[in-house]
XYZ file of C-alpha atoms in Angstrom:
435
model
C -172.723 449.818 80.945
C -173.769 448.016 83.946
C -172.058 446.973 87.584
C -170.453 443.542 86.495
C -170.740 442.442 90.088
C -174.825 443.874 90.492
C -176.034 445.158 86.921
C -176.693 448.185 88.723
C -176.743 451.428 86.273
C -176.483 453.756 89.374
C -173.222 455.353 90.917
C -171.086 453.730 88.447
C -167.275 454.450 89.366
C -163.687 454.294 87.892
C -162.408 450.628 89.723
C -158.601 450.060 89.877
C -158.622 446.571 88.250
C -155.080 445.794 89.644
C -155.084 447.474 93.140
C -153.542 450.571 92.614
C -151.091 449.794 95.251
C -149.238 447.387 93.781
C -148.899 448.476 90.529
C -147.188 451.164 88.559
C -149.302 450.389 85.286
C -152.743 451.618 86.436
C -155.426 449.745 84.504
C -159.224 451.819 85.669
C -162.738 450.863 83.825
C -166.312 452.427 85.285
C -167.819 449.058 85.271
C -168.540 448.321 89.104
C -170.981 450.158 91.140
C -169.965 452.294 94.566
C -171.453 449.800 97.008
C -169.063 446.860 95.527
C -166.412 448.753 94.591
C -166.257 449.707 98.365
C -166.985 446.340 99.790
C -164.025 444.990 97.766
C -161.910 447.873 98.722
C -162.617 448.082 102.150
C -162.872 443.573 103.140
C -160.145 442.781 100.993
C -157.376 444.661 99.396
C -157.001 447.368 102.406
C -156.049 444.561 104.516
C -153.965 442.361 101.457
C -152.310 445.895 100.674
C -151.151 446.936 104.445
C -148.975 443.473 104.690
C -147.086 444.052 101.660
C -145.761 447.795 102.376
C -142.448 446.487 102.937
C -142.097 444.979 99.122
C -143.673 447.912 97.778
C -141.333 450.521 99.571
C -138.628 448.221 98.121
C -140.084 447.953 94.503
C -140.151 451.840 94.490
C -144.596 451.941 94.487
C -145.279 455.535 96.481
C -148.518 456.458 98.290
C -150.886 458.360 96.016
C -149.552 461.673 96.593
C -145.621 460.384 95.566
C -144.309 460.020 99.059
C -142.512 457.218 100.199
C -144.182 454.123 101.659
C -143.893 453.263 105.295
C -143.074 450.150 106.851
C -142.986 448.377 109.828
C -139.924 446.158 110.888
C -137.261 445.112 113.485
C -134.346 446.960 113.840
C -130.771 445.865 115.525
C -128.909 449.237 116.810
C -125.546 448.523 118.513
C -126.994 445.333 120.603
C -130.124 447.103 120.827
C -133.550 445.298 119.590
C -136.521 447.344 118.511
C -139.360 445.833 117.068
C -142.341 447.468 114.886
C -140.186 450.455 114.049
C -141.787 452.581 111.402
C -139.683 453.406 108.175
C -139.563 454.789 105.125
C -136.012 454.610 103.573
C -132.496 454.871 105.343
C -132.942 458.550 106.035
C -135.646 457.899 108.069
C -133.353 455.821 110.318
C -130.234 458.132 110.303
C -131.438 461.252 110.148
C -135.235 461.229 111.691
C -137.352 464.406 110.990
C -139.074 463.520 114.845
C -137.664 460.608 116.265
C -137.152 456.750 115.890
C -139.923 454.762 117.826
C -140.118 451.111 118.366
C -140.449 448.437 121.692
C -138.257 446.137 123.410
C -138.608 442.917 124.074
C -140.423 443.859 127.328
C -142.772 446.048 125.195
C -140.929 448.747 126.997
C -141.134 451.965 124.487
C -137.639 453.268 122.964
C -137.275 456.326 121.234
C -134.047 456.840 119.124
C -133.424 460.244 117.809
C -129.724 462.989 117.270
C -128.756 463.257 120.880
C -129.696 467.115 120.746
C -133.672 466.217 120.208
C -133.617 463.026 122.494
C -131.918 465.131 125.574
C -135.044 467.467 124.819
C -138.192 464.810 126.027
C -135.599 461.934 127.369
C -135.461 463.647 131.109
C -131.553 462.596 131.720
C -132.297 458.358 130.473
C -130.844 459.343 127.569
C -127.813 457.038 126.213
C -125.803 457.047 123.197
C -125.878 453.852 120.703
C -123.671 453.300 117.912
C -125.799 453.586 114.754
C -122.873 453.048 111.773
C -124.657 449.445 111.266
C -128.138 448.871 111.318
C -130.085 446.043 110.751
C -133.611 445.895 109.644
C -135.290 442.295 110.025
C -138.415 441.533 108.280
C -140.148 438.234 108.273
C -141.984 437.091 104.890
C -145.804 435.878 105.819
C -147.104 433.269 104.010
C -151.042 434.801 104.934
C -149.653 438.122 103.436
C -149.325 436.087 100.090
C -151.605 433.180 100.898
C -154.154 433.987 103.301
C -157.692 435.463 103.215
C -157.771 438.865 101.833
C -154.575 438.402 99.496
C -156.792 435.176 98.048
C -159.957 437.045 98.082
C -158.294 440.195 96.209
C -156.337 437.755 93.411
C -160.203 436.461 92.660
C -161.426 440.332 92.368
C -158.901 441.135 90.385
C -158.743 438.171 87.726
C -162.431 438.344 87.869
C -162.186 442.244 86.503
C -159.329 441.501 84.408
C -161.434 438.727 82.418
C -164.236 441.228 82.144
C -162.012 444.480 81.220
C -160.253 442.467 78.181
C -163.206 440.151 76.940
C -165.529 443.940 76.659
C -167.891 442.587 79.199
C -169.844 445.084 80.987
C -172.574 443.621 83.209
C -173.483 440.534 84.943
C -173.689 437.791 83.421
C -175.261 434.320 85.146
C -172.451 432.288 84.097
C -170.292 434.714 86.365
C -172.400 433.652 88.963
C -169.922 431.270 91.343
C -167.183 433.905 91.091
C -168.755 436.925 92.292
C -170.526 435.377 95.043
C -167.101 433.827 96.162
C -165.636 437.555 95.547
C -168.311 439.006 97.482
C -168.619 437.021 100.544
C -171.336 434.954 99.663
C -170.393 431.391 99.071
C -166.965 429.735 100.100
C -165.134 427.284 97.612
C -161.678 426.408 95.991
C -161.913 429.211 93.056
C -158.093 429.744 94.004
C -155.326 427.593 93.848
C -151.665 428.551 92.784
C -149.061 426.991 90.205
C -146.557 424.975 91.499
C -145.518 424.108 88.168
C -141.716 424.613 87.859
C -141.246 424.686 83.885
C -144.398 426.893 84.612
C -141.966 429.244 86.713
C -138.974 429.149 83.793
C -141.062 430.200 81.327
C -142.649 433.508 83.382
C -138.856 434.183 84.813
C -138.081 434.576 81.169
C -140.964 436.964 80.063
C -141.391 439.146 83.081
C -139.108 441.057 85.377
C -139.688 441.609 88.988
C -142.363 443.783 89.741
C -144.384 443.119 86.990
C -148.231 441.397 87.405
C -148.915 439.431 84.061
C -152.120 438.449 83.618
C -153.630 435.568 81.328
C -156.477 433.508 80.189
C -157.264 429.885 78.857
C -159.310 426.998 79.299
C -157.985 423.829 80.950
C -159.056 419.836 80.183
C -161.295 420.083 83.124
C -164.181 422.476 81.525
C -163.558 425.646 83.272
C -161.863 428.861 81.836
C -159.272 430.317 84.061
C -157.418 433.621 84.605
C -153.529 433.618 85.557
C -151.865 436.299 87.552
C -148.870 436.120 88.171
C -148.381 438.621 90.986
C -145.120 440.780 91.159
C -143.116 437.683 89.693
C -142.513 435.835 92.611
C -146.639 433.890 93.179
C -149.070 432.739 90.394
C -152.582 432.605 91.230
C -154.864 430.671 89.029
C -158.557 431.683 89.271
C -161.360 429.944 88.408
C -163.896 432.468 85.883
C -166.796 430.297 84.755
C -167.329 426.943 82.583
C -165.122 426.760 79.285
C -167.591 427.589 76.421
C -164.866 425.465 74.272
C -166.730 422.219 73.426
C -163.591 421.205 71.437
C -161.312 421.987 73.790
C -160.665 418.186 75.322
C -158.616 417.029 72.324
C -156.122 420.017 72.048
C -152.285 418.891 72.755
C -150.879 422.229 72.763
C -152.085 425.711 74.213
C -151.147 429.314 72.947
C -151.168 431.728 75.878
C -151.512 435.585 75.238
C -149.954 437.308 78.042
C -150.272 441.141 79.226
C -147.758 442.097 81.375
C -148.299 445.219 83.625
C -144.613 446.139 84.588
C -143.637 448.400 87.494
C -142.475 451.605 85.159
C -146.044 452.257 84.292
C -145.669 450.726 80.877
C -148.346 447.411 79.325
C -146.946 445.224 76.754
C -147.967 441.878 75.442
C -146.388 438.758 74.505
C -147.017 434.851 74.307
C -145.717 431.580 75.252
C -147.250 428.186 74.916
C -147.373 424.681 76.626
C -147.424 421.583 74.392
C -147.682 417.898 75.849
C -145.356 415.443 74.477
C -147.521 412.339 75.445
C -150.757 411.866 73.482
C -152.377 410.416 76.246
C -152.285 413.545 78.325
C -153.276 416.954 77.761
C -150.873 420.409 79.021
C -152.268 421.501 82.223
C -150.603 423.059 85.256
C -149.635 421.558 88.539
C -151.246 423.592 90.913
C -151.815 423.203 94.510
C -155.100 424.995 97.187
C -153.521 427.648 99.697
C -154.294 425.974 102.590
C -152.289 422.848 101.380
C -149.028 424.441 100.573
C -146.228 423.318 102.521
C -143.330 424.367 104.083
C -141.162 423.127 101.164
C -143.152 424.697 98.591
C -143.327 428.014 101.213
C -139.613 428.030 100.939
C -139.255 428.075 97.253
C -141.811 431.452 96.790
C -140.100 432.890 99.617
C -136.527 432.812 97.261
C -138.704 434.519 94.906
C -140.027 436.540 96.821
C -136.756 437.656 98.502
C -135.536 438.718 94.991
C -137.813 442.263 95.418
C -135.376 442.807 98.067
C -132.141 443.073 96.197
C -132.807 443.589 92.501
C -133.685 447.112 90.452
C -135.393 446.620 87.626
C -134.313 448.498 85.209
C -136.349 450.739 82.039
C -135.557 454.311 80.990
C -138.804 455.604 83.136
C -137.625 454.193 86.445
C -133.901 455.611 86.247
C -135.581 458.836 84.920
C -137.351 459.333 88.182
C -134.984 458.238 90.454
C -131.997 460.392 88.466
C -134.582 463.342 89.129
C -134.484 462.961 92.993
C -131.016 462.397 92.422
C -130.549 466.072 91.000
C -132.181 467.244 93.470
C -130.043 466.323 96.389
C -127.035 466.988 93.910
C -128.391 470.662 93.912
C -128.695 470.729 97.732
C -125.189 469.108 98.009
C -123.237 471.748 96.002
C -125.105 474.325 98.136
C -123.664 472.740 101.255
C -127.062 472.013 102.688
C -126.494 468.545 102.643
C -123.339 466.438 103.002
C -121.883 463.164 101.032
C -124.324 460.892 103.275
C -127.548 462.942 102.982
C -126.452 462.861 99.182
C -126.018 458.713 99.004
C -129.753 458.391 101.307
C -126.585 456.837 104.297
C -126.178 454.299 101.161
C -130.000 453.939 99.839
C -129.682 450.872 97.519
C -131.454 452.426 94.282
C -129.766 456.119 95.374
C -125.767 454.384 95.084
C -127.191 451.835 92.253
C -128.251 455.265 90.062
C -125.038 456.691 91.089
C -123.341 453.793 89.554
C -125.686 453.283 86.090
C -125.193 456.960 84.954
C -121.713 456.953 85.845
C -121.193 453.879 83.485
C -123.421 455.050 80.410
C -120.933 458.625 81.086
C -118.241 455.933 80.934
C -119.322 454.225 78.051
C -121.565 456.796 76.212
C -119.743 456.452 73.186
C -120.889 452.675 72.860
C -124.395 453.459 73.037
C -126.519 452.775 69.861
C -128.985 455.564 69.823
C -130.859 453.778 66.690
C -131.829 451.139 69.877
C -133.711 451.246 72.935
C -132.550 451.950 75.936
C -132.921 448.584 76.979
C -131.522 447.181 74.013
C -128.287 448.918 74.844
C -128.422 448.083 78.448
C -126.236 444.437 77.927
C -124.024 446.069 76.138
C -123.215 449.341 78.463
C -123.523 447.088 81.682
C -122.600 443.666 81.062
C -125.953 442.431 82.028
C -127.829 439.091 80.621
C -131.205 440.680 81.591
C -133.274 444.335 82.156
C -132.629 443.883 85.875
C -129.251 444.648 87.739
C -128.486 442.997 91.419
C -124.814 443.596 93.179
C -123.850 441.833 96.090
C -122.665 443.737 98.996
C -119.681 443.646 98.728
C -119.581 445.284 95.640
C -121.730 447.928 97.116
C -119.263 448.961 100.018
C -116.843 449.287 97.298
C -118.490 451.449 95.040
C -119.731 453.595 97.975
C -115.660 454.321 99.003
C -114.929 455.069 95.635
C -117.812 458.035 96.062
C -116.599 459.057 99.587
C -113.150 459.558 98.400
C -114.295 461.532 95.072
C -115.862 463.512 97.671
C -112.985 464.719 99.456
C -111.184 464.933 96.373
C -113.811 467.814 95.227
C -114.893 465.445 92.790
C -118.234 463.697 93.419
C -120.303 466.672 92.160
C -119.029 466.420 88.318
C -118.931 462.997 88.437
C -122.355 462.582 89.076
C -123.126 465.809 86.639
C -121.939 464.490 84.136
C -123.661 461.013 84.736
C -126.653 462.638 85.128
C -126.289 465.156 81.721
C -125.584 461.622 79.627
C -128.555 460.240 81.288
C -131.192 462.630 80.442
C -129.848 462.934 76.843
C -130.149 459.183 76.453
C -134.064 459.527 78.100
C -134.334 462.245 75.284
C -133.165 460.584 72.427
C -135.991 457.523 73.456
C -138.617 459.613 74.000
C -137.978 460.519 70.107
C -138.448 457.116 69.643
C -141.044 456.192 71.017
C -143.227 458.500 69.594
């Protein structure tokens, strides 16, 4: 095996093929040496990686040791504006371990913190704000999804996709163009993205959000191509090498293999296709150069895009881990360490959207089919059309005063129990099947 950027046989190491940051399906092959495996790492995805920490806190990703992700963003307190406040969840807001630090508009610094830390380092300028409804603003950057180092890292990524699934391990000189565009050494337009919207119905129908589906073809212009689809919400077509397909020009209708990477962890595979219905014209996709899309077309991936914000996808893996961390406050709750808020994460989205999942497989337990997956029962125990769940608001603030009164009622602990005791019998029963 050789260094498919170099054919170097020295210092071989393990590359994350999709970034490992924005991915819960890790996909590694020791195929690219330690001098370009650091020059991609360190010119490109670093940079690509550090503007999208607010949509991976929000799709659930963690830093490598399991921890949280961090985020900067603007925060309304009672009238107050504080911009490039760091946070990690809800907690972090209402109940700081230090304190809450962010600017004014001045660029004055303003530390918010419990009134009995703040009076400690505040020398008498302390005040008290009202913190029952805060508001974090974040603005969606088109560079973060369109710029430089996001374009630069889609290329090093399809690039080591194509390689890792065709078994091609070393340089070859008809790789040439794309790895001296990867590497910094010649400029061109080896990225565009689809703007294709029967494209965009298709991929809404096969993936979920979170998920980076990757696939290959060659299109009536001679060149092969690799499609990623990134997260769901932008697809990136890249530009490999020429199409070794000499009788590729008179096809009518393509057959697309797709591997899908989803945010659990797990890798399936499925296919679509395209077919033309005019002879004269061959399938192809719309697609459009970064630098040209417009504010119109901006809009409609920033509606996808916006969709990390308020959906949970849903598989038996993700619930699993977040009904753990659930059990664990539950523990600290019926010790009295913690109270009802610690215990909802002051109304954590995926905390109160667990809550409300286990609660209705407990509810409906004796519906579920344990002959089927448990996303095969999901429609059925939910009332869902899909693997993902999304509530509005409204219905939020609801189910959250249904939990506060169970809670002075002396009820919220067995109610979650037993939510959580159905649960992990369910994850049981498809871990039998699965084997």
């Amino acid at each position: 095996m050789k260094c498919i950027y170099c054919n170097s046989e020295a210092e071989l190491t393990s590359s994350d093929i999709i970034t490992y940051a924005i991915t819960g399906a890790k996909l590694t092959k020791s195929f690219v040496c330690k001098t370009h495996n650091a020059f991609t790492n360190d010119n490109y995805e670093k940079k690509f990686v550090a503007d999208l920490d607010f949509f991976r806190n929000h799709l659930g990703l963690t830093t490598r040791d399991g921890k949280p992700i961090q985020y900067k963003a603007d925060i309304s307190v009672d009238g107050t504006e504080l911009h490039n406040v760091k946070i990690s969840n809800r907690e972090s807001l209402y109940a700081p371990k230090d304190v809450v630090a962010g600017t004014d508009d001045n660029g004055n610094k303003i530390l918010m913190a419990p009134m009995e830390r703040i009076e400690k380092i505040s020398k008498g300028k302390a005040s008290t704000v009202d913190i029952s409804d805060v508001i974090v603003h974040k603005t969606i950057e088109a560079d973060s999804f369109l710029g430089f180092y996001a374009i630069h890292s889609m290329a090093k990524m399809a690039y080591e996709w194509y390689c890792y699934v065709n078994n091609i391990e070393e340089f070859k000189e008809e790789y040439c163009e794309i790895v001296d565009y990867i590497l910094g050494n010649k400029d061109g337009d080896f990225v565009d993205v689809i703007i294709d919207g029967n494209y965009y119905f298709v991929m809404d129908k096969l993936s979920e959000i979170g998920t980076n589906a990757f696939f290959q073809y060659d299109d009536v212009d001679g060149y092969r191509y690799v499609v990623f689809d990134f997260w769901k919400t932008i697809s990136y077509r890249v530009r490999i090498c020429k199409s070794p397909n000499e009788c590729f020009h008179d096809v009518r209708s393509l057959l697309f293999e797709l591997y899908l990477y989803h945010i659990d962890g797990s890798k399936t595979q499925t296919a679509f296709g395209a077919f033309s219905i005019d002879s004269s014209t061959k399938p192809k996709f719309n697609t459009i150069q970064p630098q040209n899309v417009t504010i119109d077309i901006w809009r409609s991936f920033v509606k996808r895009i916006e969709r990390i914000m308020s959906t949970m996808v849903l598989s038996v893996h993700t619930l699993k881990r977040e009904v753990d961390e659930l059990s664990s406050k539950l523990k600290k709750y019926d010790a009295g360490i913690i109270d009802v808020a610690r215990l909802l994460g002051f109304e954590e989205n995926n905390i109160v959207t667990t809550i409300e999942i286990i609660s209705q497989l407990q509810l409906n337990k004796d519906k579920y089919d344990v002959t089927k997956s448990f996303n095969q029962n999901l429609p059925i125990i939910l009332n869902l059309n899909s693997d993902t769940i999304a509530r509005t608001q409204e219905d939020k603030m609801e189910f959250i005063k249904s939990l506060v009164v169970m809670d002075k009622e002396n009820k919220l602990s067995e109610y979650i129990w037993n939510g959580i005791h159905v649960f992990n019998e369910i994850y049981e029963n498809e871990m039998k099947l699965t084997k």
